[in-house]
Coordinates of C-alpha atoms in Angstrom, one line a residue:
M1 CA 0.0 0.0 0.0
R2 CA 1.3 3.4 -1.0
G3 CA 0.3 6.9 -0.2
D4 CA 0.5 9.7 2.4
I5 CA -1.7 8.3 5.1
N6 CA -1.6 8.8 8.9
S7 CA -0.5 5.9 10.9
D8 CA -3.9 5.2 12.5
L9 CA -5.8 5.2 9.2
R10 CA -3.0 3.1 7.6
E11 CA -3.4 0.5 10.4
R12 CA -7.1 0.3 9.9
I13 CA -6.8 -0.2 6.1
V14 CA -4.1 -2.8 6.5
R15 CA -6.2 -4.7 9.0
A16 CA -9.2 -4.6 6.6
I17 CA -7.2 -5.8 3.7
G18 CA -5.6 -8.6 5.6
E19 CA -3.4 -11.3 4.2
A20 CA -4.1 -13.7 1.4
D21 CA -4.4 -17.4 2.2
Q22 CA -1.9 -18.2 -0.6
P23 CA 0.9 -16.3 -2.3
V24 CA 0.3 -14.4 -5.5
E25 CA 1.8 -16.5 -8.4
S26 CA 0.4 -14.9 -11.6
L27 CA -0.5 -11.5 -13.1
F28 CA -4.2 -12.4 -13.0
Q29 CA -4.0 -13.2 -9.3
A30 CA -2.1 -10.0 -8.6
R31 CA -4.7 -7.8 -10.3
R32 CA -7.6 -9.5 -8.5
R33 CA -5.8 -9.2 -5.2
A34 CA -5.2 -5.5 -5.9
R35 CA -8.8 -4.8 -6.8
D36 CA -10.1 -6.6 -3.7
A37 CA -7.7 -4.6 -1.5
A38 CA -8.8 -1.4 -3.2
E39 CA -12.4 -2.1 -2.3
D40 CA -11.5 -2.8 1.3
A41 CA -9.5 0.4 1.5
I42 CA -12.5 2.4 0.1
A43 CA -14.8 0.9 2.6
V44 CA -12.5 1.9 5.5
L45 CA -12.0 5.5 4.0
R46 CA -15.8 6.0 3.7
S47 CA -16.4 4.6 7.2
E48 CA -13.8 7.1 8.6
A49 CA -15.4 10.1 6.7
Y50 CA -12.9 10.4 3.9
Y51 CA -15.3 10.8 1.0
A52 CA -13.0 12.6 -1.5
Y53 CA -10.5 9.8 -1.7
G54 CA -8.4 8.5 -4.5
V55 CA -7.8 4.8 -4.7
E56 CA -6.1 2.9 -7.5
A57 CA -5.3 -0.8 -7.9
D58 CA -2.1 -1.6 -9.7
V59 CA 0.4 -4.4 -10.2
G60 CA 4.2 -3.9 -9.8
E61 CA 6.9 -5.3 -12.0
G62 CA 8.9 -8.4 -11.2
E63 CA 8.3 -12.1 -10.6
P64 CA 6.0 -12.9 -9.0
P65 CA 4.0 -9.8 -9.7
R66 CA 3.2 -7.6 -6.7
P67 CA -0.3 -6.2 -6.1
I68 CA -0.3 -2.5 -5.1
V69 CA -2.9 -0.1 -3.8
E70 CA -2.3 3.6 -4.2
V71 CA -4.3 5.5 -1.5
E72 CA -4.9 9.3 -1.3
P73 CA -7.4 9.9 1.5
G74 CA -8.2 13.5 0.7
P75 CA -9.8 15.8 3.3
R76 CA -11.8 14.4 6.2
F77 CA -15.4 15.4 6.0
L78 CA -17.0 16.9 9.2
F79 CA -20.6 16.9 10.5
A80 CA -22.7 20.0 9.9
D81 CA -26.3 20.9 10.8
P82 CA -27.6 17.5 12.0
Q83 CA -31.4 17.4 12.0
V84 CA -34.3 15.2 13.3
A85 CA -37.4 15.3 11.1
W86 CA -40.7 13.7 12.3
T87 CA -42.4 12.0 9.4
G88 CA -45.7 11.2 11.2
E89 CA -47.4 12.9 14.0
A90 CA -44.6 14.5 16.1
P91 CA -44.3 13.3 19.8
D92 CA -44.6 15.8 22.7
Q93 CA -42.0 18.5 23.0
E94 CA -40.2 16.8 25.9
T95 CA -39.7 13.6 23.8
Q96 CA -38.6 15.7 20.8
A97 CA -35.9 17.3 23.0
K98 CA -34.8 13.8 24.3
G99 CA -34.5 12.6 20.7
R100 CA -32.3 15.5 19.7
E101 CA -30.2 15.1 22.8
A102 CA -29.8 11.4 22.2
M103 CA -28.6 12.1 18.6
D104 CA -25.3 13.4 20.2
I105 CA -23.8 14.5 16.9
N106 CA -21.8 17.7 17.2
P107 CA -20.9 19.9 14.2
G108 CA -17.2 19.8 13.5
E109 CA -16.7 16.1 14.5
P110 CA -15.6 13.6 11.8
G111 CA -18.7 12.5 9.8
R112 CA -18.2 8.7 10.2
A113 CA -20.8 6.4 8.8
A114 CA -20.9 4.3 12.0
D115 CA -21.7 7.5 14.0
V116 CA -24.7 8.2 11.8
V117 CA -26.1 4.7 12.2
A118 CA -25.4 4.8 16.0
A119 CA -27.1 8.2 16.3
E120 CA -30.2 6.9 14.6
G121 CA -30.4 4.0 17.0
R122 CA -30.0 6.3 20.0
I123 CA -32.9 8.6 18.8
V124 CA -35.2 5.6 18.3
A125 CA -34.3 4.2 21.8
A126 CA -34.9 7.6 23.5
V127 CA -38.3 8.0 21.9
R128 CA -39.3 4.5 22.7
E129 CA -38.3 5.0 26.4
S130 CA -40.7 8.0 26.5
G131 CA -43.6 5.7 25.8
Y132 CA -43.7 5.6 22.0
A133 CA -43.5 1.8 21.6
D134 CA -44.0 1.7 17.8
V135 CA -41.3 4.3 16.9
S136 CA -39.4 3.4 13.7
A137 CA -36.8 5.0 11.5
D138 CA -37.6 5.9 7.9
P139 CA -34.8 6.1 5.4
R140 CA -32.5 8.8 6.5
E141 CA -31.0 11.5 4.3
V142 CA -27.3 12.1 4.4
I143 CA -25.8 14.8 2.2
V144 CA -22.1 14.5 1.6
D145 CA -21.2 18.0 0.3
H146 CA -17.8 18.1 -1.5
A147 CA -18.0 21.9 -1.8
D148 CA -17.3 22.4 1.9
D149 CA -16.3 18.9 2.9
T150 CA -19.3 18.4 5.2
V151 CA -21.7 15.6 6.1
R152 CA -25.3 16.8 6.8
P153 CA -27.5 14.0 8.2
T154 CA -31.3 14.3 8.6
F155 CA -32.9 11.5 10.6
R156 CA -36.5 10.7 9.6
I157 CA -38.3 9.3 12.6
D158 CA -41.9 8.0 12.8
A159 CA -42.8 8.2 16.5
G160 CA -46.2 6.6 16.2
G161 CA -48.6 7.2 19.1
L162 CA -48.1 7.3 22.8
V163 CA -48.8 3.8 24.2
R164 CA -50.5 3.1 27.5
L165 CA -50.5 -0.4 28.9
D166 CA -53.3 -2.7 30.0
G167 CA -53.0 -6.0 31.8
L168 CA -51.3 -9.3 30.9
V169 CA -52.5 -12.0 28.7
L170 CA -51.0 -15.5 28.9
D171 CA -50.7 -16.4 25.2
T172 CA -49.7 -20.1 25.7
E173 CA -51.1 -23.1 27.5
G174 CA -49.2 -24.7 30.3
R175 CA -49.0 -25.2 34.1
T176 CA -48.8 -21.5 35.1
N177 CA -51.8 -19.9 36.8
P178 CA -52.7 -16.7 34.9
A179 CA -53.9 -15.0 38.1
W180 CA -50.5 -15.4 39.7
L181 CA -48.8 -14.2 36.5
S182 CA -50.8 -11.0 36.5
Q183 CA -49.4 -10.0 39.8
L184 CA -45.9 -9.9 38.3
R185 CA -46.4 -6.9 36.1
P186 CA -44.3 -3.9 37.2
W187 CA -46.9 -1.4 36.0
T188 CA -50.5 -0.6 36.7
P189 CA -53.1 -0.4 33.8
G190 CA -53.0 3.0 32.3
D191 CA -49.3 3.6 32.8
V192 CA -47.3 4.9 29.8
Y193 CA -45.3 2.2 28.1
D194 CA -41.7 1.8 29.4
P195 CA -39.4 -0.8 27.7
E196 CA -37.6 -1.3 31.0
D197 CA -40.9 -2.5 32.6
V198 CA -41.4 -5.1 29.8
A199 CA -37.8 -6.2 30.3
E200 CA -38.3 -6.5 34.0
L201 CA -41.3 -8.7 33.6
E202 CA -39.3 -11.0 31.3
R203 CA -36.4 -11.0 33.9
R204 CA -38.8 -11.9 36.7
L205 CA -40.1 -14.9 34.8
L206 CA -36.7 -16.1 33.7
D207 CA -35.4 -15.8 37.3
T208 CA -37.7 -18.6 38.4
G209 CA -35.8 -21.2 36.4
V210 CA -38.9 -23.2 35.5
Y211 CA -39.3 -22.0 31.9
N212 CA -37.3 -23.0 28.8
S213 CA -38.2 -19.7 27.1
V214 CA -40.1 -16.5 27.9
T215 CA -41.5 -14.0 25.4
V216 CA -43.1 -10.7 26.3
A217 CA -44.6 -8.4 23.6
L218 CA -47.2 -5.8 23.0
S219 CA -50.4 -6.6 21.3
A220 CA -51.0 -5.3 17.8
Q221 CA -51.5 -1.6 17.3
D222 CA -55.2 -2.0 16.6
D223 CA -55.7 -4.4 19.5
V224 CA -56.7 -1.8 22.2
D225 CA -59.5 -1.5 24.8
E226 CA -62.1 1.2 24.9
E227 CA -59.6 3.5 26.7
G228 CA -56.9 2.9 24.0
R229 CA -54.7 0.7 26.2
R230 CA -52.6 -2.1 24.8
R231 CA -52.3 -5.5 26.4
V232 CA -49.0 -7.3 27.0
L233 CA -48.8 -10.8 25.6
V234 CA -46.7 -13.4 27.5
G235 CA -45.6 -16.7 26.0
L236 CA -44.2 -19.3 28.4
E237 CA -42.6 -22.6 27.4
D238 CA -42.5 -24.9 30.5
R239 CA -39.4 -27.0 31.1
E240 CA -39.9 -30.7 31.8
P241 CA -42.1 -31.1 34.8
R242 CA -39.5 -33.1 36.7
T243 CA -35.8 -33.8 36.5
L244 CA -33.5 -36.4 38.2
E245 CA -29.8 -35.4 38.6
F246 CA -26.8 -37.3 39.8
G247 CA -23.3 -36.0 40.6
A248 CA -20.0 -37.3 42.0
S249 CA -16.9 -35.7 43.3
Y250 CA -13.5 -36.7 44.5
S251 CA -10.7 -35.0 46.4
T252 CA -7.5 -36.4 47.8
T253 CA -8.3 -34.7 51.1
E254 CA -12.1 -34.8 51.2
G255 CA -12.7 -38.2 49.6
F256 CA -15.6 -39.4 47.5
G257 CA -19.0 -37.8 47.4
V258 CA -22.2 -38.8 45.6
D259 CA -25.2 -36.5 45.1
T260 CA -28.7 -37.0 43.7
R261 CA -31.6 -34.5 43.3
W262 CA -35.1 -35.1 42.2
T263 CA -36.9 -31.8 41.3
R264 CA -40.5 -31.1 40.5
Y265 CA -41.3 -27.8 38.7
N266 CA -44.5 -25.7 38.9
V267 CA -46.6 -28.0 41.0
L268 CA -48.6 -25.1 42.4
G269 CA -48.9 -23.2 39.1
R270 CA -46.8 -20.3 40.4
A271 CA -43.3 -21.2 39.1
D272 CA -42.5 -23.1 42.3
T273 CA -39.7 -25.7 42.7
L274 CA -39.9 -28.7 45.0
A275 CA -36.7 -30.7 45.4
L276 CA -35.7 -33.9 47.3
V277 CA -31.9 -34.0 47.8
A278 CA -29.5 -36.6 49.1
R279 CA -25.7 -36.6 49.5
V280 CA -23.3 -39.2 50.8
S281 CA -19.7 -38.4 51.3
E282 CA -16.8 -39.0 53.7
L283 CA -17.2 -35.4 55.1
D284 CA -20.9 -34.7 55.0
S285 CA -24.0 -36.7 54.3
R286 CA -27.6 -35.5 54.2
V287 CA -31.2 -36.0 53.0
G288 CA -33.7 -33.3 52.8
A289 CA -36.4 -31.4 50.9
D290 CA -36.5 -27.8 49.6
L291 CA -39.4 -25.7 48.5
T292 CA -38.9 -22.5 46.6
L293 CA -41.7 -20.0 45.9
P294 CA -40.5 -17.2 43.7
H295 CA -42.3 -13.8 43.7
W296 CA -43.9 -14.7 47.0
R297 CA -46.5 -12.0 48.0
R298 CA -44.7 -9.5 45.8
A299 CA -42.5 -9.5 42.7
A300 CA -38.8 -10.1 43.0
Q301 CA -39.2 -11.7 46.4
T302 CA -38.5 -15.4 46.9
L303 CA -39.5 -17.6 49.9
H304 CA -37.3 -20.7 50.4
M305 CA -38.0 -23.4 53.0
N306 CA -36.0 -26.5 53.8
A307 CA -35.9 -29.5 56.1
G308 CA -33.4 -32.3 56.4
A309 CA -31.3 -34.7 58.4
Y310 CA -27.5 -34.6 58.2
R311 CA -24.2 -36.1 59.5
N312 CA -20.9 -34.3 59.3
E313 CA -17.6 -36.1 60.0
T314 CA -14.5 -33.9 59.9
D315 CA -11.1 -34.0 61.5
A316 CA -12.4 -31.4 64.0
Y317 CA -15.8 -32.9 65.0
E318 CA -18.7 -35.2 64.3
E319 CA -22.2 -33.8 64.2
T320 CA -25.6 -35.5 63.6
G321 CA -28.8 -33.6 63.5
V322 CA -32.1 -32.6 62.0
G323 CA -33.0 -29.0 61.0
V324 CA -35.6 -26.7 59.4
G325 CA -35.0 -23.3 57.9
A326 CA -36.7 -20.6 55.9
D327 CA -35.5 -17.4 54.3
L328 CA -37.0 -14.6 52.3
R329 CA -34.8 -13.0 49.6
R330 CA -35.6 -9.8 47.7
R331 CA -33.8 -8.8 44.5
Y332 CA -32.8 -5.3 43.7
G333 CA -31.6 -4.6 40.2
A334 CA -30.2 -7.5 38.2
N335 CA -28.0 -9.3 40.8
S336 CA -28.2 -7.7 44.2
F337 CA -30.2 -9.2 47.1
V338 CA -31.3 -8.7 50.6
T339 CA -32.1 -11.8 52.6
V340 CA -33.6 -12.5 56.0
G341 CA -34.3 -15.9 57.5
G342 CA -34.0 -18.3 60.4
S343 CA -33.2 -21.9 61.3
L344 CA -33.7 -24.4 64.1
D345 CA -31.5 -27.5 64.5
L346 CA -31.5 -30.4 67.0
T347 CA -27.9 -31.8 67.0
R348 CA -25.6 -34.3 68.6
S349 CA -22.1 -32.9 68.6
D350 CA -19.0 -35.0 69.3
E351 CA -15.6 -33.4 69.6
K352 CA -12.5 -33.4 71.8
D353 CA -12.2 -31.4 75.0
A354 CA -9.5 -28.8 74.3
R355 CA -7.9 -29.3 77.7
T356 CA -8.0 -33.0 78.3
L357 CA -8.5 -34.3 74.7
S358 CA -11.2 -36.6 76.1
P359 CA -14.4 -37.2 74.0
L360 CA -17.0 -34.5 74.5
G361 CA -20.6 -35.1 73.4
R362 CA -23.3 -32.6 73.6
D363 CA -27.0 -32.6 72.7
L364 CA -27.9 -29.1 71.6
I365 CA -30.8 -27.0 70.3
I366 CA -29.5 -24.2 68.0
G367 CA -31.7 -21.4 66.9
A368 CA -30.6 -18.6 64.6
V369 CA -31.9 -15.7 62.6
F370 CA -29.9 -13.8 60.0
G371 CA -29.9 -10.9 57.7
A372 CA -27.7 -10.7 54.6
V373 CA -26.9 -8.2 51.8
S374 CA -25.3 -9.2 48.5
L375 CA -24.2 -6.6 45.9
D376 CA -23.0 -7.7 42.5
R377 CA -21.6 -5.1 40.1
S378 CA -19.5 -7.5 38.1
N379 CA -20.1 -8.1 34.4
D380 CA -20.5 -11.9 34.5
L381 CA -21.7 -14.5 37.0
L382 CA -19.3 -17.3 36.2
D383 CA -16.4 -15.5 34.5
P384 CA -16.2 -11.8 35.6
T385 CA -13.5 -9.6 34.1
Q386 CA -14.4 -6.2 35.7
G387 CA -16.5 -4.8 38.5
W388 CA -16.9 -5.9 42.1
R389 CA -19.0 -7.9 44.6
A390 CA -19.7 -7.4 48.3
D391 CA -21.5 -9.6 50.9
L392 CA -22.4 -9.0 54.5
R393 CA -24.1 -11.5 56.8
L394 CA -25.2 -11.0 60.4
E395 CA -26.5 -14.1 62.3
P396 CA -27.5 -13.9 66.0
T397 CA -27.5 -17.4 67.4
Y398 CA -28.6 -19.0 70.6
I399 CA -27.5 -22.5 71.7
A400 CA -29.5 -24.3 74.4
G401 CA -29.4 -27.8 75.8
D402 CA -26.2 -29.1 77.6
E403 CA -24.9 -25.5 77.0
S404 CA -26.5 -22.1 76.9
L405 CA -24.5 -19.8 74.7
P406 CA -25.6 -16.7 72.8
Y407 CA -23.4 -15.1 70.2
L408 CA -23.4 -13.1 66.9
E409 CA -21.7 -14.3 63.8
I410 CA -20.5 -11.6 61.4
A411 CA -19.0 -12.4 58.0
T412 CA -18.2 -10.1 55.2
Q413 CA -16.5 -10.5 51.8
G414 CA -15.4 -8.2 49.1
I415 CA -14.2 -9.2 45.6
A416 CA -12.8 -6.9 42.8
Y417 CA -11.9 -7.5 39.2
M418 CA -9.6 -5.2 37.2
P419 CA -8.8 -5.8 33.4
L420 CA -5.3 -4.8 32.4
D421 CA -6.2 -4.2 28.7
S422 CA -9.2 -3.2 26.7
Q423 CA -10.1 -6.7 25.6
A424 CA -9.8 -8.1 29.2
Q425 CA -7.3 -10.7 28.1
T426 CA -5.4 -10.2 31.4
V427 CA -7.4 -9.7 34.6
L428 CA -6.4 -9.2 38.2
A429 CA -8.9 -10.5 40.8
G430 CA -8.7 -10.0 44.5
R431 CA -10.8 -11.3 47.4
L432 CA -10.9 -10.4 51.1
K433 CA -13.1 -12.2 53.7
V434 CA -13.4 -11.4 57.3
G435 CA -15.4 -13.1 60.0
S436 CA -16.0 -12.8 63.8
L437 CA -18.1 -14.6 66.4
V438 CA -19.0 -11.7 68.7
G439 CA -19.7 -12.7 72.3
A440 CA -18.6 -16.3 71.8
T441 CA -15.9 -18.3 73.5
L442 CA -14.3 -21.5 72.5
D443 CA -17.0 -23.3 74.5
I444 CA -19.3 -23.1 71.5
P445 CA -19.6 -26.4 69.5
A446 CA -16.7 -27.0 67.2
S447 CA -19.1 -27.2 64.3
R448 CA -19.9 -23.5 64.8
R449 CA -16.4 -22.2 64.8
F450 CA -14.4 -20.7 61.9
Y451 CA -12.1 -22.9 59.9
A452 CA -9.9 -22.3 56.8
G453 CA -8.3 -24.4 54.1
G454 CA -9.3 -26.1 50.9
G455 CA -11.0 -25.1 47.7
G456 CA -12.8 -21.7 48.0
S457 CA -10.7 -20.9 51.0
V458 CA -6.9 -21.3 51.1
R459 CA -5.8 -23.5 48.3
G460 CA -2.8 -25.8 49.0
Y461 CA -4.1 -26.9 52.4
A462 CA -6.6 -29.6 53.3
Y463 CA -10.1 -28.8 54.5
Q464 CA -9.9 -27.2 58.0
A465 CA -6.1 -27.5 58.0
V466 CA -5.4 -23.7 58.5
G467 CA -5.7 -22.4 62.1
P468 CA -5.1 -23.5 65.7
R469 CA -4.8 -27.2 66.5
L470 CA -5.1 -29.3 69.7
E471 CA -2.1 -31.1 71.1
D472 CA -2.9 -34.2 69.1
N473 CA -3.0 -32.1 65.9
T474 CA -6.9 -32.1 65.6
P475 CA -8.1 -28.8 64.0
R476 CA -9.7 -26.7 66.8
G477 CA -11.2 -23.8 64.9
G478 CA -11.4 -20.3 66.1
L479 CA -13.5 -17.2 66.8
S480 CA -12.3 -15.0 63.9
L481 CA -11.2 -15.5 60.3
V482 CA -9.3 -13.6 57.7
E483 CA -8.8 -14.9 54.1
V484 CA -7.1 -13.1 51.2
S485 CA -6.7 -14.2 47.6
L486 CA -5.1 -12.6 44.6
E487 CA -5.3 -14.1 41.0
A488 CA -3.8 -13.1 37.7
R489 CA -5.9 -14.5 34.9
R490 CA -4.6 -14.6 31.3
K491 CA -6.7 -15.7 28.3
L492 CA -4.6 -17.5 25.7
T493 CA -7.1 -18.4 23.1
E494 CA -10.9 -18.2 22.6
R495 CA -11.3 -21.2 24.9
W496 CA -8.1 -21.6 26.9
G497 CA -6.7 -19.5 29.7
V498 CA -4.2 -19.8 32.6
V499 CA -4.0 -18.3 36.1
A500 CA -1.5 -17.8 38.8
F501 CA -2.7 -17.2 42.4
V502 CA -1.7 -16.7 46.0
D503 CA -4.1 -17.5 48.8
A504 CA -3.6 -16.7 52.5
G505 CA -5.7 -17.2 55.6
S506 CA -5.7 -17.2 59.4
V507 CA -8.0 -18.4 62.1
G508 CA -7.8 -16.6 65.5
D509 CA -8.7 -17.4 69.1
E510 CA -9.9 -13.8 69.7
M511 CA -13.1 -12.3 68.4
T512 CA -11.2 -9.5 66.6
P513 CA -9.7 -10.6 63.3
T514 CA -6.0 -9.8 63.3
G515 CA -4.6 -11.8 60.4
E516 CA -1.8 -13.1 62.5
N517 CA -0.1 -16.4 61.7
M518 CA -1.2 -16.4 58.1
S519 CA -0.9 -19.6 56.2
V520 CA 0.0 -19.0 52.5
G521 CA -0.6 -21.2 49.4
V522 CA 0.5 -20.5 45.9
G523 CA -0.4 -22.2 42.6
V524 CA -1.3 -22.1 39.0
G525 CA -4.3 -23.3 37.0
V526 CA -5.9 -23.7 33.6
R527 CA -9.3 -22.6 32.4
Y528 CA -11.4 -24.0 29.5
D529 CA -14.4 -21.9 28.5
L530 CA -17.5 -23.9 27.9
G531 CA -19.4 -20.9 26.5
F532 CA -21.5 -20.2 29.6
G533 CA -18.5 -20.3 32.0
P534 CA -15.1 -21.9 32.5
I535 CA -14.0 -25.3 33.9
R536 CA -11.1 -24.7 36.2
A537 CA -8.3 -27.0 37.3
D538 CA -5.9 -25.7 39.9
I539 CA -2.8 -27.1 41.6
A540 CA -1.6 -25.4 44.8
I541 CA 1.4 -25.8 47.1
P542 CA 1.3 -25.0 50.8
L543 CA 4.1 -22.7 52.1
D544 CA 3.4 -23.4 55.8
S545 CA 5.3 -26.7 56.5
D546 CA 3.6 -27.1 59.8
K547 CA 0.2 -27.6 58.2
R548 CA 1.1 -29.7 55.2
D549 CA -1.3 -32.5 54.3
G550 CA 0.7 -33.3 51.2
A551 CA 3.1 -31.7 48.8
F552 CA 0.2 -30.2 46.7
Q553 CA -3.5 -30.1 46.3
I554 CA -5.6 -30.3 43.1
Y555 CA -9.0 -28.7 42.6
L556 CA -11.5 -29.2 39.8
S557 CA -14.7 -27.2 39.5
I558 CA -16.9 -25.0 37.2
G559 CA -16.6 -21.2 37.3
Q560 CA -13.8 -19.0 38.5
S561 CA -12.6 -19.6 42.1
F562 CA -14.1 -16.3 43.0

């Protein structure tokens, strides 16, 4: 490519032309390659507002012949006098002003074709957000004036009429109760159409997890009631009424585990989920039932109830019990939640006395209530590359039976993601978790203390391996917790990526988290993107020789570690 071209424009043209799959071997191939390259160069020039260009395809001398493109960009054309013309009945003055503001084309800026197309889309979106659901763009008029090197766009917009909404109509047959569905609409009949309301209704239905697909659309323009209001048509495709799932896991430190889950969907006709679950493993085994009622009593509010029996066998304690629980979770925005709930457990706890190391068995009744806040401002649930997440949980607990012990458990966690380049090929991720058992002593059951170590905690160490131990090396747990993680994530290809990480954690005897006596693990891992999220495989090495349960630990899971 030849010509007096600035470096940025040259790079764009070179990238558009690309490289041929095979070398040029004949004069015919060279001419065809030069013509194709000239067309690519013209497309780039026009897109970048160079409309008075000169482009010629040529072939150089020599063997093999060399395709050449001569490029003379000419002056760059600038925007002048952008206009919005209403082809039908004009909307109200406020909406007209919003449309002009959304256009966001300033005279004197480069008259790029992409900016013209984007401006038209912004105008249509702004008018639609003002209640004109049927707005459309008629063919626009763009004058490229070579006399003064300007681009004068006129956007022709048909706003249609202002739309007011009526109720919901279930447009498909299925297991869902139409009366329950009508309670989910985020508007009242007569409200002006807002696309965000329609999107929120679709989001509420998809959040339930009981539908394969959800469609929400306005009725036809002539399908209105006597007050001129339009109905909203909802189409629901039910998922299979029941599913049976099996799972298995293995860890060198946590042993084998087998899970099964039988789930029944939409039994009550209100997008409910009933599940019977069972798990058998070397660490924890349980059977139970869960009932989830989404949008309970109000939209975006989910009631979850559970009951079950369990047995936990760890190095620190053995616990057998039955329990019931319920919580109410309310969603704010797309992925932020406030949850309140409570639980009641009847347990038999067996552990070692910290002073004598003799067996200590206790029959306990444990009641707890809790409140939790979860904020998610990351850009992806399973594979975030930017943003942050924060969680806080407060859980007052009272233990009765052989002991009478009240305390307050506080746990908070913050996670941040920072891309190091515009494509997020390299991402730094950090996590900090802090916990405290306020008002508690080491007399509380071992199952209620803090522990650290293992996947999702401090990699490189076995489950519960980080923290104080009894004289016989049994994990004792503690009253406070600090965990810190830092990961560098690098994407190598469309599917494959690698990570390097450092995890650290400490468990303290005091209620105030101090971070003293930190145990550190380091490691590397690989990621394979499945499309919806990555599979991860990590190998970690413990740096604290006093707490080694092996030279390394391996972890396999779905999704990033945090």
